[in-house]
Short mmCIF file of C-alpha atoms in Angstrom, two decimals:
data_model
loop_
_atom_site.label_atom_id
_atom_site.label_comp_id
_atom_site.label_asym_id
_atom_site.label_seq_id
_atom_site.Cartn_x
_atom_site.Cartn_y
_atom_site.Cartn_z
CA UNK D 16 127.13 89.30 137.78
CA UNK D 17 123.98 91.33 136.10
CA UNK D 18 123.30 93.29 139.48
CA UNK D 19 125.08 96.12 139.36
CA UNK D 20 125.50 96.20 142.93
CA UNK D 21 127.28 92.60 143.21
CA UNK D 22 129.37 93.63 140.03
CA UNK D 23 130.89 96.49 142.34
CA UNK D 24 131.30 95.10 145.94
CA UNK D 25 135.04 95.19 146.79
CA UNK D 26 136.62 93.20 149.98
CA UNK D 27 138.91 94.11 152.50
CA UNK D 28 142.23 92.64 152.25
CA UNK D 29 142.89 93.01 156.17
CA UNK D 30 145.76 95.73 155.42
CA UNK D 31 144.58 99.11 155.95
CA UNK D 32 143.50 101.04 152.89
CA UNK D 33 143.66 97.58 150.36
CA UNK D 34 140.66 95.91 149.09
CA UNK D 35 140.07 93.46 146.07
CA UNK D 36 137.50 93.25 143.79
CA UNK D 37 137.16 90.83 140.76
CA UNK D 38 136.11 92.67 137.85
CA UNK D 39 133.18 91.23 135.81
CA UNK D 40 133.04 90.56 132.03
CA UNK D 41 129.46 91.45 131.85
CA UNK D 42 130.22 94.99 132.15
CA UNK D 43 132.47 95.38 129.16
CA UNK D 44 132.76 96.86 125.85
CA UNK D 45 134.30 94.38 123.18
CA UNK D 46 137.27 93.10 125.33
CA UNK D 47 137.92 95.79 127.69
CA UNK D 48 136.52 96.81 130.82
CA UNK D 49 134.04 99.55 130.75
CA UNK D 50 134.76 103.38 131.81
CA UNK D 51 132.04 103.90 134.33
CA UNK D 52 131.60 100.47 135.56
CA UNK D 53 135.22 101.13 136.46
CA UNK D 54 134.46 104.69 138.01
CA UNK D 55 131.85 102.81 139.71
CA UNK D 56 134.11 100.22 141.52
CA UNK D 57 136.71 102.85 142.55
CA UNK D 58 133.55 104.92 144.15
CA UNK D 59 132.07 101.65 145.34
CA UNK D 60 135.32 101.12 147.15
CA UNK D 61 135.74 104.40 148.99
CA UNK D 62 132.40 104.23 150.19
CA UNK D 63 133.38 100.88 151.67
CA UNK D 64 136.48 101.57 153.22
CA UNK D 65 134.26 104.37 155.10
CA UNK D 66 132.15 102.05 155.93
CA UNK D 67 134.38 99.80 157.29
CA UNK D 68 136.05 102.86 159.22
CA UNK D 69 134.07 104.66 161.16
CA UNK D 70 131.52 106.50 159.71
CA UNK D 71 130.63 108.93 162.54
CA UNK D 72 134.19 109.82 162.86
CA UNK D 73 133.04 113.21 162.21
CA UNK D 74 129.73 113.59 162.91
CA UNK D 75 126.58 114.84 160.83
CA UNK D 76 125.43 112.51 158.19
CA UNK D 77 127.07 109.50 156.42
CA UNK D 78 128.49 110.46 152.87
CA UNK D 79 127.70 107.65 150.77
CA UNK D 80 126.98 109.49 147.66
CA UNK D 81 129.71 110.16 145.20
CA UNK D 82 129.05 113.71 144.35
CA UNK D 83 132.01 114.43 142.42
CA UNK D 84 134.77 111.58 140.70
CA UNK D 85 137.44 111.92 138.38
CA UNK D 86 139.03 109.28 137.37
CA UNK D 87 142.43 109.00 134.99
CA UNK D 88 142.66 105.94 132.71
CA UNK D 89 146.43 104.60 132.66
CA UNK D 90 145.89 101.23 131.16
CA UNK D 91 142.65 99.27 130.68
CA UNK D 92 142.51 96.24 133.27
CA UNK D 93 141.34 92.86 132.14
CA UNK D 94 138.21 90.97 133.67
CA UNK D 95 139.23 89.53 136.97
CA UNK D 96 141.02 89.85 140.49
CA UNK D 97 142.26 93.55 141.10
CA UNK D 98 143.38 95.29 144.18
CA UNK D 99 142.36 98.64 145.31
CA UNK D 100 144.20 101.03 147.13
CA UNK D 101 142.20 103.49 149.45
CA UNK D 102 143.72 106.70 150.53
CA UNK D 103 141.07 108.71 152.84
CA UNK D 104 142.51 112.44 152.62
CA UNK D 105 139.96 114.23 154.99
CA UNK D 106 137.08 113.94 156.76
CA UNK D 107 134.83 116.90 157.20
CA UNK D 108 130.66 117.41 158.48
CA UNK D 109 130.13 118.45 154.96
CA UNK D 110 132.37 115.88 152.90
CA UNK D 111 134.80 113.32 152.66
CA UNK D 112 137.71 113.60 150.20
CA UNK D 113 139.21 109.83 148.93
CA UNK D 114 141.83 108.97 146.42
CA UNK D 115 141.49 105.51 145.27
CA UNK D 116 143.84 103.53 142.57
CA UNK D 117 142.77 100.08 140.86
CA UNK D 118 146.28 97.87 140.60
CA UNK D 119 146.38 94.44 138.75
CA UNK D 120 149.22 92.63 138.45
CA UNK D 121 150.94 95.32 140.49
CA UNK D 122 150.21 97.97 137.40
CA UNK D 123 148.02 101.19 138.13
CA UNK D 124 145.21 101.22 135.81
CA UNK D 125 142.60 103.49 137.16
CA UNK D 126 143.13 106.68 139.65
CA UNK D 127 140.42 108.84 140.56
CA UNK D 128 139.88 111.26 143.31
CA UNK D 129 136.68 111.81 144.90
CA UNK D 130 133.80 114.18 147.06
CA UNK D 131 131.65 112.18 148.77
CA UNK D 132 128.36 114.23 150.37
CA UNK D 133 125.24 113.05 152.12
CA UNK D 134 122.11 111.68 149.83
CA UNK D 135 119.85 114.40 148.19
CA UNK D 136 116.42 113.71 148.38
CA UNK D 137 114.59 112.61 145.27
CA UNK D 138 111.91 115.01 145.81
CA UNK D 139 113.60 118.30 144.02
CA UNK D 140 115.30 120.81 146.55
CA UNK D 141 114.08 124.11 147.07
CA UNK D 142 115.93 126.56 144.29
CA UNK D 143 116.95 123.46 142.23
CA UNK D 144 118.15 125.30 139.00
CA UNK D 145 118.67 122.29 136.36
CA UNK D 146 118.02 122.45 132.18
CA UNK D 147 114.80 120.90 131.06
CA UNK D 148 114.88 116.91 130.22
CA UNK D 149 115.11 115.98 126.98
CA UNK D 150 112.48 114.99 124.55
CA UNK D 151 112.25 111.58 123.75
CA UNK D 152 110.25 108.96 122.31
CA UNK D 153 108.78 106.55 124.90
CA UNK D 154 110.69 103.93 126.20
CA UNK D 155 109.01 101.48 124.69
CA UNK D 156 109.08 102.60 121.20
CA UNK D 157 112.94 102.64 121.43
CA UNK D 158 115.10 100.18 120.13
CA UNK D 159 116.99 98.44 122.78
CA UNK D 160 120.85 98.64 121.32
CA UNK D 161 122.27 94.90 120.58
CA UNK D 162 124.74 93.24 121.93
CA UNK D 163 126.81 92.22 118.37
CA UNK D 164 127.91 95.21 116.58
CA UNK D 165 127.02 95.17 113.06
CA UNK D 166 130.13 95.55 111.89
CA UNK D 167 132.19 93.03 113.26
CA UNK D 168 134.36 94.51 115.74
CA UNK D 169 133.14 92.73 118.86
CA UNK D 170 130.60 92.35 120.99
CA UNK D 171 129.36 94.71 123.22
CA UNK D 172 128.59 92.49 126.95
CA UNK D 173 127.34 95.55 128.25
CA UNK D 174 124.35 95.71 126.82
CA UNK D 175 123.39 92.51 127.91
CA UNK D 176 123.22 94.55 131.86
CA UNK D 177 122.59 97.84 130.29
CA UNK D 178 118.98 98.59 128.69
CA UNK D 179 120.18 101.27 126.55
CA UNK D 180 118.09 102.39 123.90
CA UNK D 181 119.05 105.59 121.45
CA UNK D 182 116.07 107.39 119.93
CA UNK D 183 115.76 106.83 116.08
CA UNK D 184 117.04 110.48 115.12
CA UNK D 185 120.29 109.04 116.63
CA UNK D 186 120.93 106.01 115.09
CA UNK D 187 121.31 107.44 111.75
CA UNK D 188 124.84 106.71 112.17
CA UNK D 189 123.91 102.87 111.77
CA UNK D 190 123.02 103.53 108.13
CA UNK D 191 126.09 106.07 107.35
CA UNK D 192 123.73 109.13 107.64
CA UNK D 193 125.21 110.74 110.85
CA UNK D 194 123.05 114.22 111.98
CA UNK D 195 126.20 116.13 111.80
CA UNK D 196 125.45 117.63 115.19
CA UNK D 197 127.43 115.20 117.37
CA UNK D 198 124.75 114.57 119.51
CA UNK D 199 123.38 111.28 120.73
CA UNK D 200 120.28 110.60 123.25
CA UNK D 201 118.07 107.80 124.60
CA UNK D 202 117.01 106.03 127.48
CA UNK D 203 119.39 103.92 129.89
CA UNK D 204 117.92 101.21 132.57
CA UNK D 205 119.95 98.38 134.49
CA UNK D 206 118.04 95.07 132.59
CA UNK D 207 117.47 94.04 136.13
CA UNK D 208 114.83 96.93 136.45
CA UNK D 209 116.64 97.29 140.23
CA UNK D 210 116.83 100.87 140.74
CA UNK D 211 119.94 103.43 139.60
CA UNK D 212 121.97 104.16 142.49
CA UNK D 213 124.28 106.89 143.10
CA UNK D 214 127.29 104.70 142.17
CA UNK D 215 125.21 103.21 139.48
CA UNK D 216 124.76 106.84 137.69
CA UNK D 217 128.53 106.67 137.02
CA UNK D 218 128.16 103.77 134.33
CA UNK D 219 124.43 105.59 132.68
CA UNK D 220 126.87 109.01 132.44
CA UNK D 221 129.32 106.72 130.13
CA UNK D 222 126.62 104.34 128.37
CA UNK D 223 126.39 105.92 124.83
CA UNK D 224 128.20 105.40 122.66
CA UNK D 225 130.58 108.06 121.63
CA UNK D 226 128.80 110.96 120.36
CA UNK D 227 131.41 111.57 117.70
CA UNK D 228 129.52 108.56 115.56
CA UNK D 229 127.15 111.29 115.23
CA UNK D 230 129.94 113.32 112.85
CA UNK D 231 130.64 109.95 111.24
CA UNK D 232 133.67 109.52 112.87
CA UNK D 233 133.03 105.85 113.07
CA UNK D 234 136.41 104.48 115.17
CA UNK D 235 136.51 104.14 118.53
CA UNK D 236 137.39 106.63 121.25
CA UNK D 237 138.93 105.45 124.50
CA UNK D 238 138.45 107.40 127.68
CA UNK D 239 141.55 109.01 129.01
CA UNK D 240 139.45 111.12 131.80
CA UNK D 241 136.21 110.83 133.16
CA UNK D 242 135.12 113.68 135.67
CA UNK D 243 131.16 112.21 137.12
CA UNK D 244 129.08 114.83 138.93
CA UNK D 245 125.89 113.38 140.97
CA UNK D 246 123.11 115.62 142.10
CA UNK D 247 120.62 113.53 143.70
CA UNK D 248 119.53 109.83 144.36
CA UNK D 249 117.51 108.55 141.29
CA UNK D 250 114.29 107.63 141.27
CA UNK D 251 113.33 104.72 140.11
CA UNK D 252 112.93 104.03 136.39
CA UNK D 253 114.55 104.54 133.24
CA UNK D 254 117.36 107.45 132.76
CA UNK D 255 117.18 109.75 129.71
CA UNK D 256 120.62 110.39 128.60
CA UNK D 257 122.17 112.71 126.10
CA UNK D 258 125.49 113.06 125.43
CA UNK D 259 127.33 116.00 122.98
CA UNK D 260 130.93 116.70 121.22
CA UNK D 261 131.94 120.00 123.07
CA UNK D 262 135.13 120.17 121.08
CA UNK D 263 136.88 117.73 118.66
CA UNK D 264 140.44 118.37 116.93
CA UNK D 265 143.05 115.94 116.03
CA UNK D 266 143.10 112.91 117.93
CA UNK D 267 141.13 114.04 121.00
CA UNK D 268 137.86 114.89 122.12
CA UNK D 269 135.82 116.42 124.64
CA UNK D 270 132.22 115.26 125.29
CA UNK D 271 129.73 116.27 127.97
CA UNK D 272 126.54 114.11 129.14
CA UNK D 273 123.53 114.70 131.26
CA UNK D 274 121.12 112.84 133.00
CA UNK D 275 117.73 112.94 134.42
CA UNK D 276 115.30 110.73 136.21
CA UNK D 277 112.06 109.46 135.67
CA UNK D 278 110.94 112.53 137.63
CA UNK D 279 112.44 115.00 135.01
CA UNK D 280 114.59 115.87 137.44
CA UNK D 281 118.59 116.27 136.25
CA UNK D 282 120.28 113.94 138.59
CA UNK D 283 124.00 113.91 137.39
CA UNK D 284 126.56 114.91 134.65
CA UNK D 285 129.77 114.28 133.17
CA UNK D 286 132.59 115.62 130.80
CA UNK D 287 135.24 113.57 129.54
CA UNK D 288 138.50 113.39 127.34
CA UNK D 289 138.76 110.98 124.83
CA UNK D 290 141.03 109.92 121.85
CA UNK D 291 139.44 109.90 118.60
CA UNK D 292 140.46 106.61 116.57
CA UNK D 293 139.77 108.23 112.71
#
């Protein structure tokens, strides 16, 4: 399922609350299940158990944008049949609060609770206070990342659905001559060209690869916690991305990553915990 939107559709179980959802291959990273594709079908889910509800329940607009998610990783799910399990905790003019928990095999995997708020314009809002995008080579004269690793840990599906593309300043790590600044930044665009949607900014704010490559820390580094912040609707077009190490010590990490249209204008960000595989 390349369209990000069928990759994310859940169905209701007919018990109140449960809905399934087969999780899709495509969107993983060697064997295991992607972080924000995952933050995407928990979102994707509350919005559809509102809309399955009743949305006017109370009143104003619908809120069918996931402003704010965090999501805790408990064990990483295979590809396949889950079940979801949607709490709605309150219903208000200006948001809805959700909890929602991914189940497979009758073991939590996935929790996250969410804010969902009313669709921002593309067009930016009056006062809008956002940093600058990043500078970046066209999209063009990007490399498009492949889909075997060069190193022979796995294949990455992902980026077979994923157009991501890291700017040549941040692929250094390729060659063994990390920056040292534990920084990485490029473009991101579904390889459908369909539009980024508000659930869809959830897997660009995860897409990079860890930014701790950049200190030539070269192993993996799970997700343990994933908190996604979106600020407006994308427009359509590619994303520029960057993502940075914040702090790193031990065996864990803390990265933050932003994300703007092809407006220039910021349209989410996310921090995250990770363990550091050395």
């Amino acid at each position: 399922m390349a369209e990000l939107a069928k990759a994310t559709s859940t169905e209701p179980t007919g018990e109140p609350g449960r809905r399934s959802v087969l999780l899709d291959e495509q969107w993983c990273i060697g064997p295991k299940m992607h972080g924000g594709y995952l933050l995407a079908v928990l979102a994707q889910a509350a919005l559809d158990e509102i809309a399955d509800g009743d949305p006017g329940a109370a009143g104003g607009p619908a809120h069918d944008v996931p402003e704010a998610v965090t999501g805790t990783f408990l064990r990483a799910p295979d590809p396949g049949p889950g079940v979801l399990h949607v709490d709605v905790l309150r219903r208000g003019r200006g948001a809805t609060q959700v909890r929602v928990r991914l189940d497979q095999d009758d073991r939590p995997c996935v929790e996250a609770a969410l804010v969902l708020g009313a669709a921002a314009a593309p067009d930016p809002r009056e006062g809008d206070v956002s940093p600058a995008p990043i500078a970046l080579p066209p999209f063009d004269e990007c490399e498009r990342r492949p889909v075997e690793t060069p190193d022979g840990r796995g294949g990455l599906p992902l980026m077979e659905v994923v157009d991501t593309r890291l700017e040549p300043v941040s692929l250094g790590f390729l060659a063994g001559r990390p920056t040292g600044e534990g920084r990485l930044s490029g473009w991101a665009e579904l390889d459908t060209r369909e539009a980024w949607s508000p659930v869809g900014l959830l897997v660009a704010l995860d897409v990079l690869p860890p930014a701790s490559f950049d200190l030539g820390l070269s192993g993996w580094s799970p997700t343990m916690s994933l908190t996604a912040h979106v600020h407006a609707v994308p427009v359509p077009g590619p994303l520029r991305v960057t993502q940075w190490v914040d702090h790193l010590a031990g065996e864990r990490m803390h990265e933050s990553c932003r994300a703007w249209d092809a407006s220039g204008r910021m349209v989410g960000q996310a921090t995250q915990l990770a363990a550091v595989r050395r």
